[in-house]
Amino acid sequence: MASQSQGTARARRKFARIRCASLALLLLIEPAGAWAQWGFVHPGAMNSAERLDAAAARVALGREPWSSAMREVTELAVPQLAAISQIDPRVRAEAQASKRLAISTYAHALVWRLTGSRRHGREALRLLDGWAGFSGFTGGTDQDKLQAGWLGSLLGEAAEIMRQHPRWKAHRKTALQAMFRRSFYPHLMQASAWNGNVDLTQVNALLAIAVFNEDRVAFDMGVERLERRSAAYFYLQSVGMPPPINGDGGNISAFWSHPLRWADGLTQETCRDNGHHAQYGLASALHSAEIAWNQGVDVYARQAGRYVAAMELLSQQLLTGDMQGICPNPAATRNVFDTFEVGFHHFHHRMGMDLPHTQRLIIERVRPHGLSDWNIFHETLTHAE
């Protein structure tokens, strides 16, 4: 039985590689968006069927680090009393209540998919049905866009996982899709003029929701935004100074918080705050690229130089506690988030690239102590190898 199971898994991986190669070839010979004639792949937001199946098998065998990550996620899959009708992100109580509800929704969906728990499956469906009545964000600032990005990334992933549940009625899926168009799209389709992590978080949510909604227009918009913001957020010396982008005030140095040295892998927010915003920006870019990959669009290849350099530089800074002479503040943060796994899985395990600093950071800091927050959600469970 074990040999047969391994053979089946190898066959699935081979089929996935062939299909992705075919889609990539199609993109080279046909106009942008031609991939959509194949239809959307489900589940195919950040979590593919292959990744979910692999995680479920490892959890079932009690293997680490998946078992520990599974326990952490299960602890978040708690009962929630009520749905939320609207959110003013400026009101801390409303922002935090919506965060807890969205995290719980995604956690229930993951526990159902990875363990088969009927109770968690029912709860995930109940919560998603409750979100279908959400009427929108009322803060009136770009904080609405950031909140929509954070929540939409979690809810889009949860909905995409649960669309496979046999008891989720078609009319209820349709109601949730309508809510996303009505209440999230207005805050995701217009890029924030704030720092780049906000736009990238919006893109993360837009792509996840577009897959669930099977919305080609929203998906293509998200991919185009990801490409544009990546060029304006991740620095490569070989390309030169980043292009202008809405919100930079016409002063690139100030927008990048006055780096002392422009080095490969510098992000627009590294010198602003590498303890929070730079890690969120990197995570959202990698999540978005993973969603595109799962739909046969290889943003990773086009942005590999930027993404790999950013992962390696940030990992080196976090490991040493030193900003490597790049920023006015010489000390790196002690905060390490549970990101890096998605990008490392792609570039190292899929592509065979060597990322020594990232690998060491994951082993020494991320898996033992990495913080999960908002759309940075226990990547070790779903993307570790």
PDB file of C-alpha atoms in Angstrom, residues 146 150 192-201 229-230 232-235 242 252-259 262 265-285 310 313-314 317 323 326-329 331-333:
ATOM      1  CA  LEU A 146      -5.616  47.264   4.363  1.00  0.00           C
ATOM      2  CA  TRP A 150      -5.944  41.178   5.553  1.00  0.00           C
ATOM      3  CA  SER A 192      -3.551  52.103  -1.731  1.00  0.00           C
ATOM      4  CA  ALA A 193      -1.236  55.118  -1.958  1.00  0.00           C
ATOM      5  CA  TRP A 194       0.291  54.124   1.375  1.00  0.00           C
ATOM      6  CA  ASN A 195       3.465  52.052   1.663  1.00  0.00           C
ATOM      7  CA  GLY A 196       3.806  49.046  -0.625  1.00  0.00           C
ATOM      8  CA  ASN A 197       2.909  46.378   1.914  1.00  0.00           C
ATOM      9  CA  VAL A 198      -0.697  47.609   1.772  1.00  0.00           C
ATOM     10  CA  ASP A 199      -0.966  47.231  -2.001  1.00  0.00           C
ATOM     11  CA  LEU A 200       0.653  43.792  -1.837  1.00  0.00           C
ATOM     12  CA  THR A 201      -1.784  42.702   0.864  1.00  0.00           C
ATOM     13  CA  ARG A 229       4.436  46.717  -7.286  1.00  0.00           C
ATOM     14  CA  SER A 230       7.206  44.102  -7.173  1.00  0.00           C
ATOM     15  CA  ALA A 232       8.635  49.261  -7.153  1.00  0.00           C
ATOM     16  CA  TYR A 233       9.117  47.386  -3.862  1.00  0.00           C
ATOM     17  CA  PHE A 234      12.138  45.073  -4.307  1.00  0.00           C
ATOM     18  CA  TYR A 235      15.447  46.586  -5.400  1.00  0.00           C
ATOM     19  CA  PRO A 242      12.838  51.567  -8.676  1.00  0.00           C
ATOM     20  CA  ILE A 252      12.291  57.718  -3.896  1.00  0.00           C
ATOM     21  CA  SER A 253      14.912  58.048  -1.155  1.00  0.00           C
ATOM     22  CA  ALA A 254      12.389  59.381   1.356  1.00  0.00           C
ATOM     23  CA  PHE A 255       9.778  56.802   0.302  1.00  0.00           C
ATOM     24  CA  TRP A 256      12.369  54.077   0.975  1.00  0.00           C
ATOM     25  CA  SER A 257      13.259  55.645   4.365  1.00  0.00           C
ATOM     26  CA  HIS A 258      16.679  56.907   3.241  1.00  0.00           C
ATOM     27  CA  PRO A 259      18.788  53.767   2.813  1.00  0.00           C
ATOM     28  CA  TRP A 262      21.169  50.352  -2.162  1.00  0.00           C
ATOM     29  CA  GLY A 265      17.043  42.570  -1.816  1.00  0.00           C
ATOM     30  CA  LEU A 266      16.378  45.926  -0.172  1.00  0.00           C
ATOM     31  CA  THR A 267      12.647  46.509   0.074  1.00  0.00           C
ATOM     32  CA  GLN A 268      10.796  49.783   0.114  1.00  0.00           C
ATOM     33  CA  GLU A 269      10.150  49.266   3.832  1.00  0.00           C
ATOM     34  CA  THR A 270      13.345  47.559   5.042  1.00  0.00           C
ATOM     35  CA  CYS A 271      14.672  50.785   6.543  1.00  0.00           C
ATOM     36  CA  ARG A 272      11.224  51.835   7.706  1.00  0.00           C
ATOM     37  CA  ASP A 273      10.521  48.760   9.824  1.00  0.00           C
ATOM     38  CA  ASN A 274      11.965  45.350   9.057  1.00  0.00           C
ATOM     39  CA  GLY A 275      10.233  43.963  12.137  1.00  0.00           C
ATOM     40  CA  HIS A 276       6.765  44.266  10.696  1.00  0.00           C
ATOM     41  CA  HIS A 277       6.078  45.981   7.403  1.00  0.00           C
ATOM     42  CA  ALA A 278       8.950  44.565   5.331  1.00  0.00           C
ATOM     43  CA  GLN A 279       8.102  41.012   6.390  1.00  0.00           C
ATOM     44  CA  TYR A 280       4.413  41.588   5.636  1.00  0.00           C
ATOM     45  CA  GLY A 281       5.228  43.027   2.226  1.00  0.00           C
ATOM     46  CA  LEU A 282       7.464  40.086   1.344  1.00  0.00           C
ATOM     47  CA  ALA A 283       4.906  37.565   2.609  1.00  0.00           C
ATOM     48  CA  SER A 284       2.063  39.083   0.593  1.00  0.00           C
ATOM     49  CA  ALA A 285       4.168  39.183  -2.580  1.00  0.00           C
ATOM     50  CA  ALA A 310      14.910  39.986  -0.553  1.00  0.00           C
ATOM     51  CA  LEU A 313      18.993  39.751   2.726  1.00  0.00           C
ATOM     52  CA  LEU A 314      16.173  39.908   5.243  1.00  0.00           C
ATOM     53  CA  GLN A 317      19.660  40.635   8.880  1.00  0.00           C
ATOM     54  CA  MET A 323      21.151  45.590   9.129  1.00  0.00           C
ATOM     55  CA  ILE A 326      22.080  49.361   4.715  1.00  0.00           C
ATOM     56  CA  CYS A 327      19.811  51.491   6.931  1.00  0.00           C
ATOM     57  CA  PRO A 328      20.225  54.430   9.325  1.00  0.00           C
ATOM     58  CA  ASN A 329      19.053  52.137  12.129  1.00  0.00           C
ATOM     59  CA  ALA A 331      19.911  46.991  14.527  1.00  0.00           C
ATOM     60  CA  ALA A 332      17.526  44.440  13.047  1.00  0.00           C
ATOM     61  CA  THR A 333      14.293  43.540  14.750  1.00  0.00           C
TER      62      THR A 333
END
